[in-house]
């Protein structure tokens, strides 16, 4: 569908290629054990996951800092679980989480297959709102770093998706234009609408089980990308 127009394919990283929820759960399991915390992981994650998503939205909107995001997502979760956890322990867990998160390397099914399929035909790039210090480690440890020519993160751009500046920087760095570019990501707000507003082609990877929409093409498995490219 896009193959005659597209020269460059831009991917989001977390929740699109890199399986954030699975790797995050393994990280919490590790740091709770290391810090002697007795907590049912599933109970913690049930509260934490929506809180984390909400704080990332606030972070995208410049309403909280990186430091606040890292602290408050844990603080709010422990509060909901009625757990008395000291500020010192929350800071220790926050640091440990960032240190260990990139050491887990699960990617979504089909990631390697689709990247190997696309690489000979297109230039591949990453646009991520994730923190610069761990995104490169994630990609290297998951053995996908070599597929990408340009990696743009929000700290480099000074803004976060869906701000047009980060997409404009990505196009500039990749020496391409929006009309020849395809953005693939999990977030309708940050990835799809943000890129579409600049004229990118878009595919929504619905990894969160969101309701159907007509904003753009939707896939539920990465291998479906082959139907369009």
Coordinates of N, CA and C in Angstrom, one line a residue:
X1 N 0.8 -1.2 0.0 CA 0.0 0.0 0.0 C 0.9 1.3 0.0
X2 N 1.9 1.3 0.8 CA 2.8 2.4 0.9 C 4.1 2.3 0.1
X3 N 4.3 1.0 -0.4 CA 5.7 0.7 -0.8 C 6.2 1.6 -1.9
X4 N 5.4 2.2 -2.8 CA 5.8 3.0 -3.9 C 6.2 4.4 -3.4
X5 N 5.8 4.8 -2.2 CA 6.0 6.1 -1.7 C 7.1 6.2 -0.6
X6 N 7.1 5.2 0.2 CA 7.9 5.2 1.4 C 9.4 4.8 1.1
X7 N 10.3 5.6 1.6 CA 11.7 5.3 1.6 C 12.3 5.0 3.0
X8 N 11.6 5.7 4.0 CA 12.1 5.6 5.4 C 10.9 5.2 6.3
X9 N 11.2 4.2 7.2 CA 10.3 3.7 8.2 C 10.8 4.1 9.6
X10 N 9.9 4.8 10.3 CA 10.2 5.2 11.7 C 9.4 4.4 12.7
X11 N 10.1 3.8 13.7 CA 9.4 3.1 14.7 C 9.5 3.8 16.0
X12 N 8.4 3.7 16.8 CA 8.5 3.9 18.2 C 9.3 2.7 18.8
X13 N 9.8 2.8 20.0 CA 10.5 1.7 20.7 C 9.7 0.9 21.7
X14 N 9.4 1.6 22.8 CA 8.7 1.0 23.9 C 7.2 0.7 23.5
X15 N 6.8 -0.5 23.8 CA 5.4 -0.9 23.5 C 5.2 -1.2 22.0
X16 N 6.2 -1.0 21.2 CA 6.0 -1.2 19.8 C 7.0 -2.3 19.3
X17 N 8.3 -2.2 19.6 CA 9.2 -3.3 19.3 C 9.7 -3.9 20.6
X18 N 10.1 -3.1 21.6 CA 10.6 -3.6 22.9 C 9.4 -3.8 23.8
X19 N 9.3 -5.0 24.3 CA 8.1 -5.4 25.1 C 8.3 -4.8 26.5
X20 N 7.8 -3.5 26.7 CA 8.0 -2.8 27.9 C 7.4 -3.4 29.1
X21 N 6.2 -3.9 29.0 CA 5.4 -4.4 30.1 C 6.1 -5.7 30.7
X22 N 6.5 -6.6 29.8 CA 7.2 -7.8 30.2 C 8.6 -7.5 30.8
X23 N 9.3 -6.6 30.2 CA 10.7 -6.3 30.7 C 10.6 -5.5 32.1
X24 N 9.6 -4.7 32.1 CA 9.3 -3.9 33.4 C 9.0 -4.8 34.5
X25 N 8.1 -5.8 34.3 CA 7.7 -6.7 35.3 C 8.9 -7.5 35.8
X26 N 9.7 -8.0 34.9 CA 10.9 -8.7 35.4 C 11.9 -7.8 36.2
X27 N 11.9 -6.5 35.8 CA 12.8 -5.6 36.6 C 12.3 -5.4 38.0
X28 N 11.0 -5.2 38.1 CA 10.4 -5.1 39.5 C 10.6 -6.3 40.3
X29 N 10.4 -7.5 39.7 CA 10.6 -8.7 40.4 C 12.1 -8.8 41.0
X30 N 13.0 -8.3 40.2 CA 14.4 -8.3 40.6 C 14.7 -7.3 41.7
X31 N 14.2 -6.1 41.5 CA 14.6 -5.1 42.5 C 13.8 -5.3 43.8
X32 N 12.6 -5.8 43.8 CA 11.9 -6.1 45.0 C 12.7 -7.2 45.8
X33 N 13.1 -8.2 45.1 CA 13.9 -9.3 45.8 C 15.2 -8.8 46.3
X34 N 15.9 -7.9 45.6 CA 17.2 -7.4 46.0 C 17.0 -6.5 47.3
X35 N 15.9 -5.8 47.4 CA 15.6 -4.9 48.5 C 14.8 -5.6 49.6
X36 N 14.6 -6.9 49.5 CA 13.9 -7.6 50.6 C 12.5 -7.2 50.8
X37 N 11.8 -6.8 49.7 CA 10.4 -6.4 49.8 C 9.5 -7.5 49.5
X38 N 8.6 -7.8 50.4 CA 7.6 -8.9 50.2 C 6.3 -8.3 49.6
X39 N 6.1 -8.5 48.4 CA 5.0 -7.8 47.7 C 4.6 -8.8 46.5
X40 N 3.3 -8.9 46.4 CA 2.8 -9.8 45.3 C 2.9 -9.0 44.0
X41 N 3.7 -9.4 43.1 CA 4.0 -8.7 41.9 C 2.8 -8.3 41.1
X42 N 1.9 -9.3 40.9 CA 0.7 -9.0 40.1 C -0.2 -7.9 40.7
X43 N -0.3 -7.9 42.0 CA -1.0 -6.9 42.7 C -0.4 -5.5 42.5
X44 N 0.9 -5.5 42.6 CA 1.7 -4.2 42.3 C 1.5 -3.7 40.9
X45 N 1.6 -4.6 39.9 CA 1.6 -4.2 38.5 C 0.1 -3.8 38.1
X46 N -0.9 -4.4 38.7 CA -2.2 -4.0 38.4 C -2.5 -2.5 38.7
X47 N -1.9 -2.0 39.8 CA -2.0 -0.6 40.1 C -1.0 0.3 39.4
X48 N 0.2 -0.3 39.2 CA 1.3 0.5 38.7 C 1.2 0.8 37.2
X49 N 0.8 -0.2 36.4 CA 0.7 0.0 35.0 C -0.1 1.2 34.5
X50 N -1.4 1.3 35.0 CA -2.1 2.5 34.6 C -1.6 3.8 35.1
X51 N -1.0 3.8 36.3 CA -0.4 5.0 36.9 C 0.8 5.4 36.1
X52 N 1.6 4.5 35.7 CA 2.8 4.8 34.9 C 2.4 5.4 33.5
X53 N 1.3 4.8 32.9 CA 0.9 5.4 31.6 C 0.4 6.8 31.8
X54 N -0.4 7.0 32.9 CA -0.9 8.4 33.2 C 0.3 9.4 33.4
X55 N 1.3 8.9 34.1 CA 2.4 9.9 34.4 C 3.2 10.1 33.1
X56 N 3.3 9.1 32.2 CA 4.0 9.4 30.9 C 3.2 10.4 30.1
X57 N 1.9 10.3 30.2 CA 1.1 11.4 29.5 C 1.4 12.7 30.0
X58 N 1.5 12.8 31.4 CA 1.8 14.1 32.0 C 3.2 14.6 31.6
X59 N 4.1 13.6 31.5 CA 5.5 13.9 31.1 C 5.6 14.4 29.7
X60 N 4.8 13.8 28.8 CA 4.7 14.2 27.4 C 4.2 15.7 27.3
X61 N 3.3 16.0 28.2 CA 2.7 17.3 28.2 C 3.4 18.3 29.0
X62 N 4.7 17.9 29.4 CA 5.5 18.8 30.2 C 4.9 19.3 31.5
X63 N 4.1 18.4 32.1 CA 3.4 18.8 33.3 C 4.1 18.1 34.5
X64 N 5.0 17.2 34.3 CA 5.9 16.7 35.4 C 7.3 16.5 34.8
X65 N 8.3 16.6 35.7 CA 9.6 16.4 35.3 C 10.0 14.9 35.3
X66 N 11.1 14.5 34.7 CA 11.6 13.1 34.7 C 11.7 12.6 36.2
X67 N 12.2 13.5 37.0 CA 12.4 13.1 38.4 C 11.1 12.9 39.1
X68 N 10.1 13.7 38.9 CA 8.8 13.5 39.5 C 8.1 12.3 38.9
X69 N 8.2 12.0 37.6 CA 7.6 10.8 37.1 C 8.2 9.6 37.8
X70 N 9.5 9.5 37.9 CA 10.2 8.3 38.5 C 9.8 8.1 39.9
X71 N 9.6 9.2 40.7 CA 9.2 9.0 42.1 C 7.7 8.8 42.3
X72 N 6.9 9.6 41.6 CA 5.5 9.6 41.9 C 4.8 8.3 41.4
X73 N 5.2 7.7 40.3 CA 4.6 6.5 39.8 C 4.7 5.4 40.9
X74 N 5.8 5.4 41.6 CA 6.0 4.4 42.7 C 5.2 4.8 43.9
X75 N 5.4 6.1 44.3 CA 4.7 6.5 45.5 C 3.2 6.3 45.4
X76 N 2.6 6.7 44.3 CA 1.1 6.6 44.1 C 0.7 5.1 44.2
X77 N 1.5 4.2 43.6 CA 1.2 2.8 43.6 C 1.2 2.2 45.0
X78 N 2.3 2.5 45.8 CA 2.4 2.0 47.1 C 1.2 2.6 48.0
X79 N 0.9 3.8 47.8 CA -0.3 4.4 48.5 C -1.6 3.7 48.2
X80 N -1.8 3.3 47.0 CA -3.0 2.6 46.6 C -3.0 1.2 47.2
X81 N -1.8 0.6 47.4 CA -1.7 -0.7 48.0 C -1.7 -0.6 49.5
X82 N -1.8 0.6 50.1 CA -1.7 0.8 51.5 C -0.4 0.3 52.1
X83 N 0.6 0.5 51.4 CA 2.0 0.1 51.9 C 2.8 1.3 52.4
X84 N 3.3 1.1 53.5 CA 4.2 2.2 54.1 C 5.6 2.0 53.6
X85 N 6.0 2.8 52.6 CA 7.3 2.7 52.0 C 8.0 4.0 52.2
X86 N 9.2 4.0 52.7 CA 9.9 5.3 53.0 C 10.4 5.9 51.7
X87 N 10.6 7.2 51.7 CA 11.1 8.0 50.6 C 12.4 7.4 50.1
X88 N 13.3 7.1 51.1 CA 14.6 6.5 50.8 C 14.4 5.2 50.0
X89 N 13.5 4.4 50.4 CA 13.3 3.1 49.6 C 12.8 3.4 48.3
X90 N 11.8 4.3 48.2 CA 11.3 4.7 46.8 C 12.4 5.2 45.9
X91 N 13.3 6.0 46.4 CA 14.4 6.5 45.6 C 15.3 5.3 45.2
X92 N 15.6 4.4 46.1 CA 16.4 3.3 45.9 C 15.8 2.4 44.8
X93 N 14.5 2.2 44.9 CA 13.8 1.4 43.9 C 13.8 2.0 42.5
X94 N 13.6 3.4 42.5 CA 13.6 4.1 41.3 C 14.9 4.0 40.6
X95 N 16.0 4.2 41.3 CA 17.4 4.1 40.7 C 17.6 2.6 40.2
X96 N 17.3 1.6 41.1 CA 17.5 0.3 40.7 C 16.7 -0.1 39.4
X97 N 15.5 0.4 39.3 CA 14.6 0.1 38.2 C 15.3 0.6 36.9
X98 N 15.8 1.8 36.9 CA 16.5 2.4 35.7 C 17.8 1.6 35.4
X99 N 18.5 1.2 36.4 CA 19.7 0.5 36.2 C 19.5 -0.9 35.6
X100 N 18.4 -1.5 36.0 CA 18.2 -2.9 35.5 C 17.3 -3.1 34.3
X101 N 16.5 -2.1 34.1 CA 15.4 -2.2 33.1 C 16.0 -2.6 31.7
X102 N 17.1 -2.0 31.3 CA 17.6 -2.3 30.0 C 18.4 -3.7 29.9
X103 N 18.5 -4.3 31.0 CA 19.2 -5.6 31.0 C 18.2 -6.8 30.6
X104 N 17.0 -6.5 30.6 CA 16.0 -7.5 30.1 C 15.7 -7.1 28.6
X105 N 15.6 -8.1 27.8 CA 15.6 -7.8 26.4 C 14.5 -8.4 25.5
X106 N 13.3 -8.6 26.1 CA 12.2 -9.2 25.4 C 11.7 -8.2 24.4
X107 N 11.5 -8.7 23.1 CA 10.8 -7.8 22.1 C 9.5 -8.5 21.7
X108 N 8.6 -7.8 21.0 CA 7.4 -8.3 20.6 C 7.6 -9.4 19.6
X109 N 6.7 -10.4 19.6 CA 6.8 -11.5 18.5 C 6.8 -10.8 17.1
X110 N 7.7 -11.3 16.3 CA 7.8 -10.8 14.9 C 8.7 -9.7 14.7
X111 N 9.3 -9.1 15.8 CA 10.2 -8.0 15.7 C 11.4 -8.3 14.8
X112 N 12.1 -9.3 15.1 CA 13.3 -9.6 14.3 C 13.0 -9.9 12.8
X113 N 11.9 -10.7 12.7 CA 11.5 -11.1 11.3 C 11.1 -9.9 10.5
X114 N 10.4 -9.0 11.0 CA 9.9 -7.8 10.2 C 11.1 -6.8 10.0
X115 N 12.0 -6.7 11.0 CA 13.1 -5.8 10.7 C 14.0 -6.4 9.7
X116 N 14.2 -7.7 9.7 CA 15.1 -8.3 8.7 C 14.4 -8.2 7.3
X117 N 13.1 -8.2 7.3 CA 12.3 -8.1 6.0 C 12.4 -6.7 5.5
X118 N 12.4 -5.7 6.4 CA 12.3 -4.3 5.9 C 13.7 -3.7 5.6
X119 N 14.7 -4.2 6.3 CA 16.0 -3.5 6.2 C 16.6 -3.4 4.8
X120 N 16.5 -4.5 4.0 CA 17.1 -4.4 2.6 C 16.3 -3.4 1.7
X121 N 15.1 -3.1 2.1 CA 14.2 -2.2 1.2 C 14.1 -0.8 1.7
X122 N 14.2 -0.5 3.0 CA 14.0 0.8 3.5 C 15.1 1.2 4.5
X123 N 15.2 2.5 4.7 CA 16.0 3.0 5.8 C 15.1 3.0 7.1
X124 N 15.6 2.5 8.1 CA 14.8 2.3 9.4 C 15.4 3.2 10.5
X125 N 14.5 3.8 11.2 CA 14.8 4.7 12.3 C 13.9 4.6 13.5
X126 N 14.4 5.2 14.6 CA 13.6 5.1 15.9 C 13.3 6.6 16.3
X127 N 12.0 6.8 16.7 CA 11.7 8.1 17.4 C 11.1 7.7 18.7
X128 N 11.7 8.1 19.8 CA 11.3 7.6 21.2 C 11.2 8.7 22.2
X129 N 10.2 8.6 23.1 CA 10.1 9.6 24.2 C 10.9 9.0 25.4
X130 N 11.4 7.9 25.3 CA 12.2 7.3 26.4 C 13.4 8.0 26.8
X131 N 14.0 7.7 27.9 CA 15.1 8.4 28.4 C 16.4 8.0 27.7
X132 N 17.2 9.0 27.3 CA 18.4 8.7 26.5 C 19.3 7.7 27.0
X133 N 19.5 7.7 28.4 CA 20.5 6.9 29.0 C 20.2 5.4 28.9
X134 N 18.9 5.1 28.7 CA 18.6 3.6 28.7 C 18.1 3.1 27.3
X135 N 17.7 4.0 26.5 CA 17.1 3.5 25.2 C 18.2 2.8 24.3
X136 N 19.4 3.4 24.3 CA 20.4 2.8 23.5 C 20.8 1.4 24.1
X137 N 20.8 1.3 25.4 CA 21.1 0.0 26.1 C 20.0 -1.0 25.7
X138 N 18.8 -0.6 25.8 CA 17.7 -1.5 25.5 C 17.9 -2.1 24.1
X139 N 18.2 -1.2 23.1 CA 18.3 -1.7 21.7 C 19.5 -2.6 21.5
X140 N 20.6 -2.3 22.2 CA 21.8 -3.1 22.0 C 21.6 -4.5 22.7
X141 N 21.0 -4.5 23.9 CA 20.8 -5.7 24.6 C 19.8 -6.6 23.9
X142 N 18.8 -6.0 23.2 CA 17.8 -6.8 22.5 C 18.3 -7.1 21.1
X143 N 19.5 -6.7 20.8 CA 20.1 -7.0 19.5 C 19.3 -6.5 18.3
X144 N 18.8 -5.3 18.4 CA 18.1 -4.7 17.3 C 18.7 -3.4 16.9
X145 N 19.7 -2.9 17.6 CA 20.3 -1.6 17.4 C 20.9 -1.5 15.9
X146 N 21.4 -2.6 15.4 CA 22.1 -2.5 14.1 C 21.1 -2.3 12.9
X147 N 19.8 -2.4 13.2 CA 18.8 -2.2 12.1 C 18.6 -0.8 11.8
X148 N 18.9 0.1 12.7 CA 18.5 1.5 12.6 C 19.6 2.5 12.3
X149 N 19.3 3.4 11.3 CA 20.2 4.4 10.9 C 20.2 5.6 11.9
X150 N 19.0 6.1 12.2 CA 18.9 7.3 13.0 C 18.0 6.9 14.2
X151 N 18.5 7.3 15.4 CA 17.7 7.2 16.7 C 17.5 8.6 17.3
X152 N 16.3 9.0 17.3 CA 15.9 10.3 17.9 C 15.2 10.1 19.2
X153 N 15.6 10.7 20.3 CA 14.9 10.7 21.5 C 14.5 12.1 21.9
X154 N 13.5 12.1 22.9 CA 12.9 13.4 23.3 C 13.9 14.3 24.0
X155 N 14.9 13.7 24.7 CA 15.9 14.6 25.4 C 16.8 15.3 24.3
X156 N 17.1 14.6 23.3 CA 17.9 15.2 22.2 C 17.1 16.3 21.5
X157 N 15.8 16.1 21.3 CA 15.0 17.0 20.6 C 14.5 18.2 21.4
X158 N 14.5 18.0 22.8 CA 14.1 19.0 23.7 C 12.6 19.1 23.8
X159 N 11.9 18.2 23.1 CA 10.4 18.1 23.2 C 10.1 16.6 23.1
X160 N 8.8 16.3 23.4 CA 8.4 14.9 23.3 C 7.3 14.7 22.2
X161 N 7.2 13.5 21.6 CA 6.0 13.3 20.8 C 4.8 13.5 21.6
X162 N 3.7 14.1 21.1 CA 3.5 14.4 19.6 C 3.9 15.8 19.1
X163 N 4.8 16.5 19.9 CA 5.3 17.8 19.4 C 5.9 17.6 18.0
X164 N 5.5 18.5 17.1 CA 6.0 18.4 15.7 C 7.5 18.5 15.6
X165 N 8.1 19.2 16.6 CA 9.6 19.4 16.5 C 10.4 18.1 16.5
X166 N 10.0 17.1 17.3 CA 10.7 15.9 17.3 C 10.6 15.1 16.0
X167 N 9.5 15.2 15.3 CA 9.3 14.6 14.0 C 10.1 15.3 12.9
X168 N 10.1 16.7 13.0 CA 10.9 17.5 12.1 C 12.4 17.2 12.2
X169 N 12.8 17.0 13.5 CA 14.2 16.7 13.7 C 14.6 15.3 13.1
X170 N 13.7 14.4 13.3 CA 13.9 13.0 12.7 C 14.0 13.1 11.2
X171 N 13.1 13.8 10.6 CA 13.1 13.9 9.1 C 14.5 14.6 8.7
X172 N 14.9 15.6 9.4 CA 16.1 16.3 9.1 C 17.3 15.4 9.2
X173 N 17.4 14.7 10.3 CA 18.5 13.8 10.5 C 18.6 12.6 9.5
X174 N 17.4 12.2 9.1 CA 17.3 11.1 8.2 C 17.4 11.6 6.7
X175 N 17.4 12.9 6.5 CA 17.5 13.5 5.2 C 16.4 13.0 4.3
X176 N 15.2 13.1 4.8 CA 14.0 12.6 4.1 C 12.8 13.6 4.3
X177 N 11.7 13.3 3.7 CA 10.5 14.1 3.8 C 9.3 13.3 4.3
X178 N 8.4 14.0 4.9 CA 7.2 13.3 5.5 C 6.5 12.4 4.5
X179 N 6.3 12.9 3.3 CA 5.6 12.2 2.3 C 6.2 10.8 1.9
X180 N 7.5 10.7 2.2 CA 8.2 9.5 1.9 C 8.5 8.7 3.2
X181 N 7.8 9.0 4.3 CA 8.1 8.4 5.6 C 6.8 7.8 6.2
X182 N 7.1 6.7 6.9 CA 6.0 5.9 7.6 C 6.4 5.8 9.1
X183 N 5.4 6.2 9.9 CA 5.6 6.1 11.4 C 4.8 4.9 11.9
X184 N 5.4 4.0 12.6 CA 4.7 2.9 13.2 C 4.9 3.0 14.8
X185 N 3.7 3.0 15.5 CA 3.8 3.1 16.9 C 2.6 2.7 17.6
X186 N 2.6 2.5 18.9 CA 1.5 2.0 19.7 C 0.6 3.2 20.2
X187 N 1.1 4.4 20.3 CA 0.3 5.5 20.9 C -0.4 6.3 19.8
X188 N -1.7 6.3 19.9 CA -2.5 7.1 18.9 C -2.1 8.5 19.0
X189 N -2.0 9.0 20.3 CA -1.8 10.4 20.5 C -0.4 10.8 20.1
X190 N 0.6 10.1 20.7 CA 2.0 10.5 20.5 C 2.6 10.1 19.2
X191 N 2.4 8.9 18.8 CA 3.0 8.4 17.5 C 2.2 8.7 16.3
X192 N 0.9 8.3 16.3 CA 0.1 8.4 15.1 C -0.3 9.8 14.7
X193 N -1.1 10.4 15.6 CA -1.6 11.7 15.3 C -0.5 12.7 15.2
X194 N 0.6 12.6 16.1 CA 1.7 13.5 16.0 C 2.4 13.4 14.6
X195 N 2.6 12.2 14.1 CA 3.3 12.1 12.8 C 2.3 12.4 11.7
X196 N 1.1 12.0 11.8 CA 0.1 12.3 10.7 C -0.1 13.8 10.5
X197 N 0.0 14.6 11.5 CA -0.2 16.0 11.4 C 0.9 16.7 10.6
X198 N 2.1 16.0 10.5 CA 3.2 16.5 9.6 C 3.2 15.9 8.2
X199 N 2.2 14.9 8.0 CA 2.1 14.4 6.6 C 2.8 13.0 6.5
X200 N 3.2 12.4 7.6 CA 3.7 11.0 7.5 C 2.6 10.1 7.2
X201 N 2.9 9.0 6.5 CA 2.1 7.8 6.5 C 2.1 7.2 7.9
X202 N 1.1 6.5 8.3 CA 1.1 5.9 9.7 C 0.4 4.6 9.8
X203 N 1.0 3.7 10.7 CA 0.3 2.5 11.0 C 0.3 2.4 12.5
X204 N -0.9 2.1 13.1 CA -1.0 2.0 14.5 C -0.8 0.5 14.9
X205 N 0.2 0.2 15.7 CA 0.4 -1.1 16.3 C -0.4 -1.1 17.6
X206 N -1.6 -1.8 17.6 CA -2.5 -1.7 18.7 C -2.1 -2.8 19.8
X207 N -1.1 -2.5 20.5 CA -0.6 -3.4 21.5 C -1.3 -3.3 22.9
X208 N -2.2 -2.4 23.0 CA -3.0 -2.2 24.3 C -4.4 -2.6 24.2
X209 N -4.8 -3.2 23.1 CA -6.2 -3.6 22.9 C -7.2 -2.5 22.9
X210 N -6.8 -1.4 22.2 CA -7.7 -0.2 22.1 C -8.8 -0.5 21.1
X211 N -10.0 0.2 21.3 CA -11.1 0.0 20.4 C -10.7 0.4 18.9
X212 N -11.4 -0.2 17.9 CA -11.2 0.1 16.5 C -11.4 1.6 16.2
X213 N -10.7 2.1 15.2 CA -10.8 3.5 14.8 C -10.5 3.6 13.3
X214 N -10.7 4.8 12.8 CA -10.5 5.0 11.3 C -9.4 6.0 11.1
X215 N -8.6 6.3 12.1 CA -7.5 7.3 12.0 C -6.5 6.9 11.0
X216 N -6.1 5.6 11.0 CA -5.1 5.1 10.1 C -5.3 3.5 10.0
X217 N -4.4 2.9 9.3 CA -4.4 1.4 9.3 C -3.9 0.9 10.7
X218 N -4.5 -0.2 11.1 CA -4.2 -0.8 12.4 C -3.7 -2.2 12.3
X219 N -2.7 -2.6 13.0 CA -2.2 -4.0 13.1 C -2.2 -4.4 14.5
X220 N -2.3 -5.7 14.7 CA -2.2 -6.3 16.0 C -1.0 -7.2 16.2
X221 N -0.3 -7.5 15.1 CA 1.0 -8.3 15.2 C 1.9 -7.6 14.2
X222 N 3.2 -7.5 14.6 CA 4.2 -6.8 13.8 C 4.3 -7.4 12.4
X223 N 4.1 -8.7 12.2 CA 4.2 -9.3 10.9 C 3.2 -8.8 9.9
X224 N 2.2 -8.2 10.4 CA 1.2 -7.6 9.5 C 1.7 -6.4 8.7
X225 N 2.9 -5.8 9.2 CA 3.5 -4.7 8.4 C 3.8 -5.2 7.0
X226 N 4.1 -6.4 6.8 CA 4.5 -7.0 5.5 C 3.3 -6.8 4.5
X227 N 2.1 -6.7 5.0 CA 0.9 -6.5 4.1 C 0.9 -5.1 3.5
X228 N 1.7 -4.2 4.1 CA 1.7 -2.8 3.6 C 3.0 -2.4 2.9
X229 N 4.1 -3.1 3.1 CA 5.4 -2.7 2.6 C 6.0 -3.9 1.9

